[in-house]
Every structure is written in structure tokens, then in C-alpha cells.
Amino acid sequence: MTGIVEYIKDVFGALKSLWTGMKVTGYYFVHPKEIVTEQYPENRETLKMFDRFKGELTMPHNEKNEHKCTSCGICEMNCPNGSIEVISKFETIDGKKKKMLDTYIYHLEMCTFCDLCVKTCPSSAIEFAQTFEHAVWDRSELTKKLNKQDSVCSKDIKE
Amino acid sequence: MNIISQVTDSAPKYIIYDFGILTSRIHEWLSSMMNTTWTSVVEMVLIGVVFLSFYALVGLILVYAERKVCAFIQCRLGPMRVGPWGIFQTIADFIKLLMKELLITRNADKFLFNVAPFIVIIASFLAIGTIPFAKGIQALDFNVGVLYLMSVSSLGVLGILLAGWASNNKYSLIGAMRSGAQIVSYELSVGLALMVVVIFAGSMQFSEIVQSQATGWWIWKGHIPVIIAFVIFMIASTAETNRGPFDLAEAESELTAGFHTEYSGIKFAFFFLAEYMNMFIIASIAATVFFGGWMPLHFGNFAAFNHAMDYIPPFVWFFSKTMFVIFLMMWFKWTFPRLRIDQLLTLEWKYLLPINLVNVVLAAFIVLMGWYLI
């Protein structure tokens, strides 16, 4: 007798669990606002990538054309595939010889967007931008210089 | 020959749209021009052409509908590029399939390999003839319509088995064998579920089953046993058409594409089209048998309401009911995961079949006692 009761319970339990699943999919079917698809080329103007998206490496500059890079080279050491080249120069300020950033070269074509450079930068000088349209006609265009012309490190300036 | 049915029974007054008059006019017009044999031949060709174009059209619409329904259920948009909301996507796909090269695997059985898609498609063609689209629009109106439908719809598995065997591919063969096991078992449930309505309607003729629902659809009039039969019919017929969650015969993740792995181009399109067409046939049978087919919505004795409903053409009723059932099938295809082969057989032999047998007895008892609603 208990076998039959179990059997009937089984059938109704199964129907109930199936209905639970169908309610979820039915909800999505009648709620088009849940759709997550981005119509990419059409919504180019309004499309905003999320903050943690890693598009390309950038070095933010402030309005006085200053960046925070001290040319320590930790990012270059940490980069697993050599996408970063930090070329430094030595200048004498107040009679002291000081290491300064000359050119910060970033190879976008080699970058795997692992985020190790940004994580290890002691002065938070570099960060990832949310841009993603990187297609170019020539590979040389993918090698970028991140520090702007005549920019200086903000830490070197005497108050 | 009973090519175009001429239902000459005393048609009740509420049937406004009687296409039997139109079809018999065409029949008389053709008979006045040629002898009986040629009339039959011309009628057969005409109906064949009509069904072929209908077949292609329904296939295109259903593929598009399936892709859209599946996309919406999965929080996507589906095809959006070809035409507004991607409505020409399936036409583009169809043109692509027509132009593709037809490949045959080495050591494949060429004759069986080529004949298999035709068997599948012919089986669904034979089945579509019995569907009553409106009063008088039904190619084959046998007095054993339900039996005929059951027998021809099970022919399709022969094509699937041959396709799997002739492909000379292990995946195809496994898919075909699974499909065979599946259809042999689920055929029983489909038949017994239809049997319940046959008991209620007292006839196996589709036109009479529809006629018997003039005062209310069986799903309403026949209450508990018919509702159980409808649920079982939906489950078993989905299994019979090899659609998910019973798509073990195809099982993309396990068998690449099952029995049609080795097919390309138009031969693949035949299988693809036959699958969607079988879905349409199953849905229209469910609509005819449980939801009254082309019969408008009638409630017992509300004459004014019933009369207002009669003005909606039967095509609209038929296709809206069919589309509702198709939507149901798509809904649970895209909700449930695929069953394993042992689960599939357990479901049939340990659950659906016993419930179905009890249900048939229950239906017979209710008919005996006359416990109809209304």
C-alpha cells in the first residue's frame, strides 16, 4: 500500500517540480526587459562597458600633464609576456641624480589583459580603460606610447 | 476516391464557413471537363502542390518561431539582422542549405542513405493529409482516421533507422537505435491517450471528433480523464517527434547530431523540415482532438456568445490553437534537460503507460455513467 502512495506522491512531485521550472522560463518569456543581448553596432553611442572590463592599458594624466609613474619597472618585470617596456632617463635635480620616465611602451598586440601590471604598480600609475575597438590596419599601430609628450611625474615636482 | 472530403451530413446551422461547398464546386467543375480518373489525378496533383507549399511555409515559420521563443526564454534576442526582427533569417538559411554540396561518406550504403530522408518526409506528408483545417478542408477523411494517423506517423522512424544505419557512422547508428527504442515505447502512450478521446467522441473519424465538440471542447467536457490524456499526449508525442527533452536521437552534446550527422545540404534540410512538420502535425492533432480543432469556442447554451464566436473564421481558430500547443512544446523543450535513455524508458513503462491504462478505464466509466460537464 505504501508503495502505491509513494508512486502517486512521485508523480505529483514530479509534475510540481516540472511546473516550477516552466514558471521560471515562462517568466523570462513574457518579460522582454530581462533580455541581456547588446545590439552592438547600433548601440555604439550608448554602449558603456562595465568598470572591471579590461580593454587596454592606459596611464592617466591630470590637467597639468602629470602622471604618477616613477619608472620603477615593476610592471615590466611582472608582465608575463613582455608587453611593457619602461625606458627611463636620469636627470639631475638639486644636485641629485634621479631616475625618471622617458618612454612607456605598451604592446597591445602581445597583451593578454592579465591585470598583473595594474595590480603590482606601487604608485597606481596605470589602469585599464574600457575601450575595446582595437582593430587597425597595421600591426605597428598597436605599439603604443602611454606617457604624453613632455609629461612629468607628479612625485618629482617640489611643492 | 475520397480525395476531397464531402461531408454531406446534416450540418448544424451555426457553421457559417463551410468550405465543403467550395471543394465540391471545384470537384464538379473538374468533373464537367474530364472523366473520373483524370479528375482524381488533377485533384491529387492540386492537393499535393498545396500541401508542398504549405509544408515549406510552415517549416520556415516554425524554425523562426522556435529560434525566437528559445531566445526569449534564454534572455536573448534571437535572429535580428536579416530583415526587421530577423524575419527573413530562415529564408536565408534555406537558400544556404539549397546551395550546399551533398556529401556521402565512404562505404555508406548509397541507396539507403539517399532514400532515408524521403521516407521521413513522406511519413509526415501522409500524416498531414488527415488534419481538418476547416469544415470541408481535409484531404483524407477516413472513418479510421486516428488509426491511420498512428500508423503513418510511426513510419518516420524507419527513415531515421535507415539514415543511422546507412551513414556508416557510430554516432548515427547510436542515435538511430535510441530513436527506435524511444518511438516503439512512446507510440503506445500516444495511442492510448488518443483512445480516451475516441471513447468520448465515439468515433475515429477526425471530422466527427471535431463535430462532437460543437457544444464544448473535450478538454472541458471530458474533464479529468481528458486532461490527464492531454498531458500524457503532450509528453509522449514530444518523445515521438524526437524533440527535446527527449532528443536523445540527436543529442548534440553526445552524438554530434545523431542520425543526421552525415547529411548535408538539402537532405539535411529534409530531416530538419520533417522534424518541424511533425511538431506541427502533433500540435494540430492535439488541437483537433482536445481543443476542438477548427470548432469555435462554444459554451453549452449561451446562444448569443456562441453565435458571436462563429463569425471568427475556422482557420483562425485552428491555427491559434495549434500555435498554442506548439508554444507549449517549445516552452518545455527549452526548459527541461535531456533525459537519459534509462530514464526515458522508466518514464514510459513505469509511469505513463500504467497511468494511461487506468485513465482509459476511467474514461470508459465516465462515458458509461454520462458524467460530462455540460
Short mmCIF file of C-alpha atoms in Angstrom, two decimals:
data_model
loop_
_atom_site.label_atom_id
_atom_site.label_comp_id
_atom_site.label_asym_id
_atom_site.label_seq_id
_atom_site.Cartn_x
_atom_site.Cartn_y
_atom_site.Cartn_z
CA MET A 1 0.00 0.00 0.00
CA THR A 2 2.79 2.39 0.93
CA GLY A 3 4.30 1.60 -2.46
CA ILE A 4 1.25 2.95 -4.26
CA VAL A 5 1.18 6.06 -2.07
CA GLU A 6 4.84 6.65 -2.82
CA TYR A 7 4.16 6.16 -6.52
CA ILE A 8 1.36 8.73 -6.56
CA LYS A 9 3.46 11.14 -4.50
CA ASP A 10 6.25 10.63 -7.04
CA VAL A 11 4.02 11.55 -9.96
CA PHE A 12 2.64 14.70 -8.35
CA GLY A 13 6.03 15.71 -7.01
CA ALA A 14 7.49 15.37 -10.50
CA LEU A 15 4.69 17.42 -12.04
CA LYS A 16 5.18 20.11 -9.41
CA SER A 17 8.93 20.35 -9.97
CA LEU A 18 8.44 20.46 -13.74
CA TRP A 19 5.95 23.28 -13.29
CA THR A 20 8.46 25.17 -11.14
CA GLY A 21 10.97 25.05 -13.98
CA MET A 22 8.42 26.10 -16.55
CA LYS A 23 7.38 29.06 -14.41
CA VAL A 24 10.94 30.39 -14.49
CA THR A 25 11.29 30.13 -18.27
CA GLY A 26 7.74 31.42 -18.73
CA TYR A 27 8.62 34.45 -16.64
CA TYR A 28 11.59 35.23 -18.87
CA PHE A 29 9.50 34.72 -21.98
CA VAL A 30 6.93 37.34 -21.01
CA HIS A 31 9.44 39.84 -19.61
CA PRO A 32 11.44 41.20 -22.55
CA LYS A 33 13.20 43.66 -20.27
CA GLU A 34 15.26 40.74 -18.94
CA ILE A 35 16.99 40.37 -22.32
CA VAL A 36 20.72 41.00 -21.98
CA THR A 37 21.71 40.98 -25.67
CA GLU A 38 23.56 44.12 -26.84
CA GLN A 39 22.82 45.16 -30.41
CA TYR A 40 26.43 46.20 -30.87
CA PRO A 41 26.96 48.36 -33.93
CA GLU A 42 23.59 50.07 -33.45
CA ASN A 43 24.10 50.95 -29.80
CA ARG A 44 27.68 52.13 -30.22
CA GLU A 45 26.83 55.61 -28.99
CA THR A 46 25.26 54.45 -25.74
CA LEU A 47 27.21 51.27 -25.07
CA LYS A 48 29.17 51.51 -21.82
CA MET A 49 31.38 48.67 -20.71
CA PHE A 50 31.42 47.69 -17.06
CA ASP A 51 34.15 49.08 -14.81
CA ARG A 52 36.16 45.89 -14.47
CA PHE A 53 36.37 45.34 -18.23
CA LYS A 54 40.00 45.29 -19.35
CA GLY A 55 40.18 46.96 -22.75
CA GLU A 56 43.67 48.41 -22.99
CA LEU A 57 46.34 49.71 -20.64
CA THR A 58 46.37 53.48 -20.10
CA MET A 59 48.32 55.92 -17.99
CA PRO A 60 46.04 58.62 -16.65
CA HIS A 61 47.37 62.18 -16.78
CA ASN A 62 45.97 65.08 -14.84
CA GLU A 63 45.24 68.55 -16.24
CA LYS A 64 48.81 69.72 -15.56
CA ASN A 65 50.09 66.92 -17.80
CA GLU A 66 51.40 64.92 -14.87
CA HIS A 67 51.34 61.18 -14.40
CA LYS A 68 52.22 59.09 -11.37
CA CYS A 69 54.80 56.76 -12.91
CA THR A 70 58.16 56.69 -11.13
CA SER A 71 59.73 54.45 -13.75
CA CYS A 72 60.43 51.73 -11.18
CA GLY A 73 59.92 48.97 -13.78
CA ILE A 74 57.87 46.64 -11.55
CA CYS A 75 55.14 46.38 -14.19
CA GLU A 76 57.70 45.43 -16.79
CA MET A 77 59.11 42.72 -14.53
CA ASN A 78 55.69 41.34 -13.72
CA CYS A 79 54.40 41.28 -17.27
CA PRO A 80 54.35 37.57 -18.24
CA ASN A 81 54.82 38.15 -21.96
CA GLY A 82 56.84 41.29 -22.23
CA SER A 83 54.14 43.65 -23.40
CA ILE A 84 55.56 46.53 -21.39
CA GLU A 85 58.87 48.35 -21.88
CA VAL A 86 59.77 51.08 -19.47
CA ILE A 87 62.58 53.26 -20.79
CA SER A 88 63.96 55.59 -18.14
CA LYS A 89 66.33 58.53 -18.17
CA PHE A 90 68.48 60.12 -15.48
CA GLU A 91 68.24 63.77 -14.66
CA THR A 92 69.97 65.80 -12.03
CA ILE A 93 67.60 67.71 -9.84
CA ASP A 94 69.10 69.79 -6.95
CA GLY A 95 72.43 68.10 -7.44
CA LYS A 96 70.87 64.59 -7.07
CA LYS A 97 70.76 62.10 -9.86
CA LYS A 98 67.16 60.92 -10.32
CA LYS A 99 65.56 58.18 -12.40
CA MET A 100 62.70 59.44 -14.49
CA LEU A 101 60.33 58.01 -17.09
CA ASP A 102 61.32 58.66 -20.64
CA THR A 103 59.01 56.42 -22.68
CA TYR A 104 56.42 53.91 -21.53
CA ILE A 105 55.86 51.46 -24.40
CA TYR A 106 52.84 49.17 -24.33
CA HIS A 107 52.43 46.36 -26.90
CA LEU A 108 48.68 45.86 -27.19
CA GLU A 109 49.19 43.06 -29.71
CA MET A 110 51.02 40.96 -27.09
CA CYS A 111 48.94 41.83 -24.05
CA THR A 112 46.81 39.09 -22.50
CA PHE A 113 44.95 41.52 -20.23
CA CYS A 114 46.01 39.63 -17.10
CA ASP A 115 45.95 42.77 -14.95
CA LEU A 116 49.25 41.92 -13.20
CA CYS A 117 50.83 45.26 -14.10
CA VAL A 118 47.98 47.28 -12.66
CA LYS A 119 47.80 45.13 -9.52
CA THR A 120 51.50 45.43 -8.76
CA CYS A 121 52.05 49.10 -9.60
CA PRO A 122 53.13 50.70 -6.29
CA SER A 123 52.03 54.20 -7.30
CA SER A 124 48.79 53.29 -9.15
CA ALA A 125 50.09 54.98 -12.25
CA ILE A 126 48.46 52.71 -14.81
CA GLU A 127 44.94 51.33 -15.24
CA PHE A 128 42.81 49.54 -17.75
CA ALA A 129 40.44 51.55 -19.92
CA GLN A 130 37.05 50.25 -21.09
CA THR A 131 37.66 50.80 -24.81
CA PHE A 132 37.52 47.70 -26.98
CA GLU A 133 37.57 48.72 -30.64
CA HIS A 134 41.21 47.96 -31.28
CA ALA A 135 41.13 46.91 -34.93
CA VAL A 136 43.80 48.66 -37.01
CA TRP A 137 45.24 48.23 -40.50
CA ASP A 138 48.85 47.80 -39.45
CA ARG A 139 50.40 45.91 -36.53
CA SER A 140 52.76 48.76 -35.74
CA GLU A 141 49.78 50.86 -34.72
CA LEU A 142 49.23 48.51 -31.81
CA THR A 143 52.51 49.51 -30.16
CA LYS A 144 51.59 52.48 -28.04
CA LYS A 145 53.40 55.10 -26.04
CA LEU A 146 51.45 55.68 -22.86
CA ASN A 147 53.04 58.79 -21.38
CA LYS A 148 52.21 62.00 -23.17
CA GLN A 149 54.71 64.42 -24.68
CA ASP A 150 56.60 66.49 -22.09
CA SER A 151 54.70 64.96 -19.20
CA VAL A 152 56.37 64.71 -15.82
CA CYS A 153 55.86 62.59 -12.80
CA SER A 154 53.81 64.37 -10.18
CA LYS A 155 56.03 62.97 -7.39
CA ASP A 156 59.12 64.70 -8.74
CA ILE A 157 57.68 68.19 -8.51
CA LYS A 158 58.71 70.13 -5.48
CA GLU A 159 55.85 71.83 -3.72
CA MET B 1 -11.91 8.07 -54.23
CA ASN B 2 -12.29 10.20 -51.22
CA ILE B 3 -9.66 12.77 -52.11
CA ILE B 4 -11.63 15.84 -51.24
CA SER B 5 -13.95 15.07 -48.42
CA GLN B 6 -17.55 15.91 -48.95
CA VAL B 7 -19.18 15.79 -45.60
CA THR B 8 -22.81 15.60 -46.51
CA ASP B 9 -24.18 15.07 -43.06
CA SER B 10 -26.80 17.45 -41.79
CA ALA B 11 -24.53 20.35 -40.92
CA PRO B 12 -25.81 22.31 -37.96
CA LYS B 13 -26.87 25.87 -38.67
CA TYR B 14 -24.13 27.54 -36.64
CA ILE B 15 -21.43 26.57 -39.09
CA ILE B 16 -21.10 29.69 -41.22
CA TYR B 17 -17.96 28.92 -43.09
CA ASP B 18 -18.43 25.64 -44.92
CA PHE B 19 -15.54 25.00 -47.26
CA GLY B 20 -17.13 21.73 -48.32
CA ILE B 21 -19.25 23.77 -50.73
CA LEU B 22 -16.14 25.31 -52.29
CA THR B 23 -14.34 21.99 -52.64
CA SER B 24 -17.38 20.25 -54.11
CA ARG B 25 -17.75 23.13 -56.62
CA ILE B 26 -14.15 22.61 -57.72
CA HIS B 27 -14.83 18.90 -57.93
CA GLU B 28 -17.93 19.44 -60.10
CA TRP B 29 -16.11 21.92 -62.31
CA LEU B 30 -13.26 19.48 -62.87
CA SER B 31 -15.68 16.57 -63.45
CA SER B 32 -17.51 18.57 -66.12
CA MET B 33 -14.27 18.89 -68.09
CA MET B 34 -12.77 15.40 -67.85
CA ASN B 35 -13.58 11.86 -66.85
CA THR B 36 -13.41 10.47 -63.33
CA THR B 37 -9.85 9.15 -63.49
CA TRP B 38 -8.40 12.42 -64.72
CA THR B 39 -10.42 14.37 -62.18
CA SER B 40 -8.88 12.29 -59.40
CA VAL B 41 -5.39 12.75 -60.87
CA VAL B 42 -5.78 16.53 -61.19
CA GLU B 43 -7.20 16.77 -57.67
CA MET B 44 -4.33 14.74 -56.28
CA VAL B 45 -1.77 16.94 -58.03
CA LEU B 46 -3.51 20.10 -56.85
CA ILE B 47 -3.64 18.93 -53.26
CA GLY B 48 -0.03 17.79 -53.48
CA VAL B 49 1.09 21.22 -54.67
CA VAL B 50 -0.96 22.97 -51.99
CA PHE B 51 0.48 20.74 -49.27
CA LEU B 52 4.05 21.12 -50.57
CA SER B 53 3.87 24.90 -50.45
CA PHE B 54 2.10 24.79 -47.11
CA TYR B 55 4.80 22.44 -45.84
CA ALA B 56 7.63 24.78 -46.84
CA LEU B 57 5.84 27.81 -45.45
CA VAL B 58 5.03 26.21 -42.09
CA GLY B 59 8.59 24.88 -41.85
CA LEU B 60 10.06 28.35 -42.38
CA ILE B 61 7.69 29.96 -39.90
CA LEU B 62 8.22 27.31 -37.24
CA VAL B 63 12.01 27.45 -37.44
CA TYR B 64 11.86 31.21 -37.00
CA ALA B 65 9.34 30.89 -34.16
CA GLU B 66 11.44 28.27 -32.42
CA ARG B 67 14.55 30.42 -32.58
CA LYS B 68 12.70 33.43 -31.24
CA VAL B 69 10.93 31.56 -28.43
CA CYS B 70 14.16 29.87 -27.40
CA ALA B 71 15.99 33.21 -27.47
CA PHE B 72 13.40 34.96 -25.33
CA ILE B 73 13.37 32.15 -22.80
CA GLN B 74 17.18 32.38 -22.58
CA CYS B 75 17.17 36.20 -22.24
CA ARG B 76 18.44 36.71 -25.77
CA LEU B 77 17.01 38.41 -28.83
CA GLY B 78 17.48 35.69 -31.42
CA PRO B 79 17.96 36.46 -35.13
CA MET B 80 17.79 40.22 -35.65
CA ARG B 81 19.89 41.00 -38.72
CA VAL B 82 18.08 39.72 -41.81
CA GLY B 83 15.01 41.88 -42.25
CA PRO B 84 13.12 43.61 -39.44
CA TRP B 85 13.41 41.43 -36.31
CA GLY B 86 15.21 38.88 -38.47
CA ILE B 87 12.06 37.60 -40.16
CA PHE B 88 13.92 36.62 -43.34
CA GLN B 89 16.58 34.66 -41.44
CA THR B 90 15.05 31.25 -42.16
CA ILE B 91 14.69 32.07 -45.86
CA ALA B 92 18.38 32.94 -45.96
CA ASP B 93 19.19 29.68 -44.16
CA PHE B 94 17.05 27.76 -46.59
CA ILE B 95 18.84 29.27 -49.60
CA LYS B 96 22.16 28.39 -47.98
CA LEU B 97 21.07 24.79 -47.46
CA LEU B 98 19.90 24.52 -51.08
CA MET B 99 23.29 25.58 -52.40
CA LYS B 100 25.40 23.33 -50.19
CA GLU B 101 27.27 20.35 -51.51
CA LEU B 102 25.74 16.92 -50.95
CA LEU B 103 28.32 14.73 -49.27
CA ILE B 104 28.22 10.97 -48.94
CA THR B 105 30.54 9.14 -46.56
CA ARG B 106 32.82 6.49 -47.97
CA ASN B 107 31.43 2.94 -47.58
CA ALA B 108 27.97 4.33 -46.90
CA ASP B 109 25.07 2.39 -48.30
CA LYS B 110 24.30 4.86 -51.08
CA PHE B 111 20.78 3.74 -51.90
CA LEU B 112 19.53 3.66 -48.30
CA PHE B 113 21.44 6.82 -47.50
CA ASN B 114 19.60 8.69 -50.24
CA VAL B 115 16.21 7.14 -49.63
CA ALA B 116 16.11 7.75 -45.84
CA PRO B 117 15.26 11.48 -45.86
CA PHE B 118 12.45 10.82 -48.31
CA ILE B 119 10.91 8.17 -46.06
CA VAL B 120 10.95 10.61 -43.15
CA ILE B 121 9.38 13.37 -45.18
CA ILE B 122 6.81 11.13 -46.88
CA ALA B 123 5.66 9.85 -43.48
CA SER B 124 4.92 13.36 -42.33
CA PHE B 125 3.24 14.12 -45.67
CA LEU B 126 0.92 11.15 -45.24
CA ALA B 127 0.05 12.29 -41.74
CA ILE B 128 -0.71 15.89 -42.69
CA GLY B 129 -3.47 14.75 -45.04
CA THR B 130 -5.76 13.76 -42.19
CA ILE B 131 -5.73 17.11 -40.44
CA PRO B 132 -9.02 19.00 -40.70
CA PHE B 133 -8.13 22.65 -41.26
CA ALA B 134 -11.73 23.78 -41.55
CA LYS B 135 -15.04 22.22 -42.35
CA GLY B 136 -14.57 20.56 -45.73
CA ILE B 137 -10.83 21.22 -45.93
CA GLN B 138 -9.31 17.86 -45.19
CA ALA B 139 -7.53 15.77 -47.79
CA LEU B 140 -8.27 12.35 -46.29
CA ASP B 141 -11.29 11.83 -44.09
CA PHE B 142 -11.21 8.15 -43.18
CA ASN B 143 -13.59 6.59 -40.71
CA VAL B 144 -10.43 5.19 -39.06
CA GLY B 145 -8.55 8.49 -39.20
CA VAL B 146 -6.92 8.14 -35.79
CA LEU B 147 -5.68 4.65 -36.57
CA TYR B 148 -4.36 5.79 -39.96
CA LEU B 149 -2.54 8.71 -38.38
CA MET B 150 -0.94 6.46 -35.77
CA SER B 151 0.27 4.04 -38.39
CA VAL B 152 1.74 6.56 -40.84
CA SER B 153 3.35 8.71 -38.16
CA SER B 154 5.28 5.67 -36.96
CA LEU B 155 6.70 5.17 -40.46
CA GLY B 156 9.03 8.09 -39.88
CA VAL B 157 11.21 6.05 -37.53
CA LEU B 158 12.00 3.73 -40.41
CA GLY B 159 13.68 6.61 -42.22
CA ILE B 160 15.59 7.55 -39.08
CA LEU B 161 16.79 3.97 -38.56
CA LEU B 162 17.86 3.70 -42.19
CA ALA B 163 19.65 7.04 -42.03
CA GLY B 164 21.57 5.90 -38.98
CA TRP B 165 22.42 2.53 -40.47
CA ALA B 166 23.39 3.75 -43.93
CA SER B 167 25.60 6.60 -42.73
CA ASN B 168 28.36 4.18 -41.66
CA ASN B 169 28.97 6.27 -38.57
CA LYS B 170 28.85 5.14 -34.96
CA TYR B 171 27.11 8.28 -33.74
CA SER B 172 24.44 7.98 -36.38
CA LEU B 173 23.83 4.34 -35.52
CA ILE B 174 23.56 5.01 -31.77
CA GLY B 175 21.19 7.89 -32.45
CA ALA B 176 19.04 5.75 -34.71
CA MET B 177 18.86 2.87 -32.25
CA ARG B 178 17.88 5.21 -29.45
CA SER B 179 15.24 6.71 -31.66
CA GLY B 180 13.88 3.25 -32.45
CA ALA B 181 13.64 2.27 -28.76
CA GLN B 182 12.03 5.58 -27.97
CA ILE B 183 9.36 5.53 -30.66
CA VAL B 184 8.43 1.88 -30.08
CA SER B 185 7.68 2.66 -26.44
CA TYR B 186 6.08 6.07 -26.76
CA GLU B 187 3.82 5.09 -29.63
CA LEU B 188 1.78 3.16 -27.03
CA SER B 189 1.16 6.20 -24.89
CA VAL B 190 0.19 8.39 -27.83
CA GLY B 191 -2.28 5.78 -28.99
CA LEU B 192 -3.82 5.24 -25.57
CA ALA B 193 -4.09 8.99 -24.93
CA LEU B 194 -5.93 9.43 -28.25
CA MET B 195 -8.05 6.42 -27.32
CA VAL B 196 -9.51 8.35 -24.39
CA VAL B 197 -10.90 10.99 -26.71
CA VAL B 198 -12.03 8.33 -29.18
CA ILE B 199 -14.05 6.80 -26.32
CA PHE B 200 -15.59 10.18 -25.56
CA ALA B 201 -16.29 11.14 -29.17
CA GLY B 202 -17.43 7.67 -30.17
CA SER B 203 -15.62 7.90 -33.50
CA MET B 204 -12.20 7.60 -35.05
CA GLN B 205 -13.04 9.99 -37.88
CA PHE B 206 -11.41 13.35 -37.37
CA SER B 207 -14.30 15.33 -38.83
CA GLU B 208 -16.68 13.63 -36.41
CA ILE B 209 -14.37 14.17 -33.45
CA VAL B 210 -14.39 17.87 -34.30
CA GLN B 211 -18.16 17.82 -34.82
CA SER B 212 -18.65 16.21 -31.40
CA GLN B 213 -17.03 19.27 -29.81
CA ALA B 214 -19.63 21.72 -31.08
CA THR B 215 -21.01 22.21 -27.57
CA GLY B 216 -17.67 22.36 -25.82
CA TRP B 217 -14.13 21.15 -26.30
CA TRP B 218 -13.24 17.73 -24.91
CA ILE B 219 -10.61 19.14 -22.61
CA TRP B 220 -13.50 20.94 -20.90
CA LYS B 221 -16.36 18.49 -21.41
CA GLY B 222 -14.33 15.39 -20.63
CA HIS B 223 -12.63 17.00 -17.58
CA ILE B 224 -10.24 14.78 -15.55
CA PRO B 225 -9.51 11.85 -17.92
CA VAL B 226 -9.09 14.13 -20.93
CA ILE B 227 -6.79 16.48 -19.07
CA ILE B 228 -4.65 13.53 -17.98
CA ALA B 229 -4.75 12.24 -21.56
CA PHE B 230 -3.70 15.65 -22.85
CA VAL B 231 -0.68 15.83 -20.54
CA ILE B 232 0.34 12.29 -21.49
CA PHE B 233 -0.22 13.03 -25.16
CA MET B 234 2.00 16.09 -25.00
CA ILE B 235 4.81 14.18 -23.27
CA ALA B 236 4.59 11.09 -25.46
CA SER B 237 4.18 12.92 -28.75
CA THR B 238 7.15 15.14 -28.00
CA ALA B 239 9.14 11.97 -27.47
CA GLU B 240 7.78 10.58 -30.71
CA THR B 241 8.92 13.60 -32.72
CA ASN B 242 12.41 13.35 -31.18
CA ARG B 243 12.21 16.81 -29.73
CA GLY B 244 13.78 17.95 -26.50
CA PRO B 245 13.73 16.99 -23.66
CA PHE B 246 13.54 13.63 -25.45
CA ASP B 247 16.00 14.44 -28.23
CA LEU B 248 18.31 11.53 -27.46
CA ALA B 249 18.36 10.56 -31.10
CA GLU B 250 20.07 13.85 -31.93
CA ALA B 251 21.72 14.76 -28.63
CA GLU B 252 24.14 17.39 -29.93
CA SER B 253 26.40 17.15 -26.91
CA GLU B 254 26.77 13.36 -27.07
CA LEU B 255 26.28 12.26 -30.68
CA THR B 256 27.08 15.48 -32.60
CA ALA B 257 23.76 15.29 -34.43
CA GLY B 258 22.73 11.65 -34.16
CA PHE B 259 21.16 10.09 -37.20
CA HIS B 260 21.67 13.10 -39.48
CA THR B 261 25.34 13.69 -38.67
CA GLU B 262 26.48 12.73 -42.16
CA TYR B 263 23.79 14.56 -44.08
CA SER B 264 24.35 17.93 -45.70
CA GLY B 265 22.54 20.39 -47.87
CA ILE B 266 19.01 19.63 -48.96
CA LYS B 267 18.97 16.15 -47.45
CA PHE B 268 19.70 17.60 -44.06
CA ALA B 269 17.01 20.19 -44.75
CA PHE B 270 14.55 17.35 -45.32
CA PHE B 271 15.23 15.93 -41.86
CA PHE B 272 15.10 19.35 -40.35
CA LEU B 273 11.85 20.23 -42.10
CA ALA B 274 10.31 16.86 -41.22
CA GLU B 275 11.10 17.43 -37.56
CA TYR B 276 9.30 20.77 -37.54
CA MET B 277 6.49 19.42 -39.64
CA ASN B 278 5.99 16.52 -37.24
CA MET B 279 5.80 19.05 -34.47
CA PHE B 280 3.11 20.91 -36.42
CA ILE B 281 1.19 17.68 -37.07
CA ILE B 282 1.32 16.63 -33.43
CA ALA B 283 0.23 20.09 -32.33
CA SER B 284 -2.64 20.18 -34.79
CA ILE B 285 -3.77 16.69 -33.74
CA ALA B 286 -3.71 17.83 -30.11
CA ALA B 287 -5.65 20.94 -31.08
CA THR B 288 -8.17 18.91 -33.08
CA VAL B 289 -8.72 16.20 -30.53
CA PHE B 290 -8.55 18.12 -27.26
CA PHE B 291 -9.32 21.74 -28.18
CA GLY B 292 -11.96 21.27 -30.84
CA GLY B 293 -9.87 21.83 -33.99
CA TRP B 294 -11.49 24.47 -36.17
CA MET B 295 -14.58 24.49 -33.96
CA PRO B 296 -15.14 27.92 -32.39
CA LEU B 297 -15.32 28.32 -28.64
CA HIS B 298 -18.80 27.25 -27.58
CA PHE B 299 -20.22 27.15 -24.10
CA GLY B 300 -23.25 24.95 -23.65
CA ASN B 301 -26.33 27.02 -24.19
CA PHE B 302 -25.10 30.61 -24.37
CA ALA B 303 -26.56 31.12 -27.83
CA ALA B 304 -25.53 34.77 -28.29
CA PHE B 305 -21.93 34.14 -27.23
CA ASN B 306 -21.70 31.02 -29.35
CA HIS B 307 -23.07 32.85 -32.36
CA ALA B 308 -20.60 35.71 -31.99
CA MET B 309 -17.74 33.18 -31.84
CA ASP B 310 -18.97 31.57 -35.06
CA TYR B 311 -18.03 34.69 -37.03
CA ILE B 312 -14.34 34.15 -36.37
CA PRO B 313 -13.18 32.03 -39.34
CA PRO B 314 -12.28 28.39 -38.58
CA PHE B 315 -8.74 28.92 -39.91
CA VAL B 316 -8.11 31.44 -37.17
CA TRP B 317 -9.38 29.03 -34.54
CA PHE B 318 -7.42 26.11 -35.91
CA PHE B 319 -4.12 27.93 -36.27
CA SER B 320 -4.36 29.78 -32.98
CA LYS B 321 -5.00 26.53 -31.10
CA THR B 322 -2.18 24.80 -32.99
CA MET B 323 0.19 27.66 -32.28
CA PHE B 324 -0.73 27.49 -28.61
CA VAL B 325 0.18 23.80 -28.48
CA ILE B 326 3.38 24.43 -30.45
CA PHE B 327 4.31 27.12 -27.99
CA LEU B 328 3.73 24.67 -25.14
CA MET B 329 6.07 22.17 -26.82
CA MET B 330 8.75 24.81 -27.36
CA TRP B 331 8.31 26.00 -23.80
CA PHE B 332 9.14 22.67 -22.27
CA LYS B 333 11.79 21.86 -24.83
CA TRP B 334 13.76 24.92 -23.74
CA THR B 335 13.07 24.39 -20.04
CA PHE B 336 13.97 20.79 -19.29
CA PRO B 337 17.29 18.99 -19.61
CA ARG B 338 17.57 15.94 -21.82
CA LEU B 339 16.63 12.56 -20.29
CA ARG B 340 18.99 9.62 -20.16
CA ILE B 341 17.91 6.53 -22.11
CA ASP B 342 17.06 4.54 -18.93
CA GLN B 343 15.11 7.48 -17.51
CA LEU B 344 13.28 7.75 -20.80
CA LEU B 345 12.18 4.14 -20.72
CA THR B 346 11.37 4.27 -17.00
CA LEU B 347 9.12 7.25 -17.61
CA GLU B 348 7.23 5.43 -20.31
CA TRP B 349 6.88 1.92 -18.92
CA LYS B 350 6.62 2.66 -15.20
CA TYR B 351 4.66 5.89 -15.24
CA LEU B 352 2.94 6.93 -18.45
CA LEU B 353 1.68 3.51 -19.51
CA PRO B 354 0.07 2.44 -16.18
CA ILE B 355 -1.46 5.88 -15.69
CA ASN B 356 -2.73 5.75 -19.25
CA LEU B 357 -4.32 2.33 -18.85
CA VAL B 358 -6.11 3.41 -15.67
CA ASN B 359 -7.13 6.58 -17.45
CA VAL B 360 -8.73 4.68 -20.34
CA VAL B 361 -10.79 2.64 -17.87
CA LEU B 362 -11.77 5.83 -16.05
CA ALA B 363 -12.81 7.47 -19.32
CA ALA B 364 -14.92 4.46 -20.27
CA PHE B 365 -16.58 4.54 -16.85
CA ILE B 366 -17.36 8.26 -17.14
CA VAL B 367 -18.82 7.80 -20.59
CA LEU B 368 -20.89 4.90 -19.29
CA MET B 369 -22.27 6.99 -16.46
CA GLY B 370 -22.67 10.06 -18.69
CA TRP B 371 -20.74 12.34 -16.33
CA TYR B 372 -19.90 15.05 -18.86
CA LEU B 373 -19.56 18.66 -17.97
CA ILE B 374 -22.42 20.48 -19.73
#
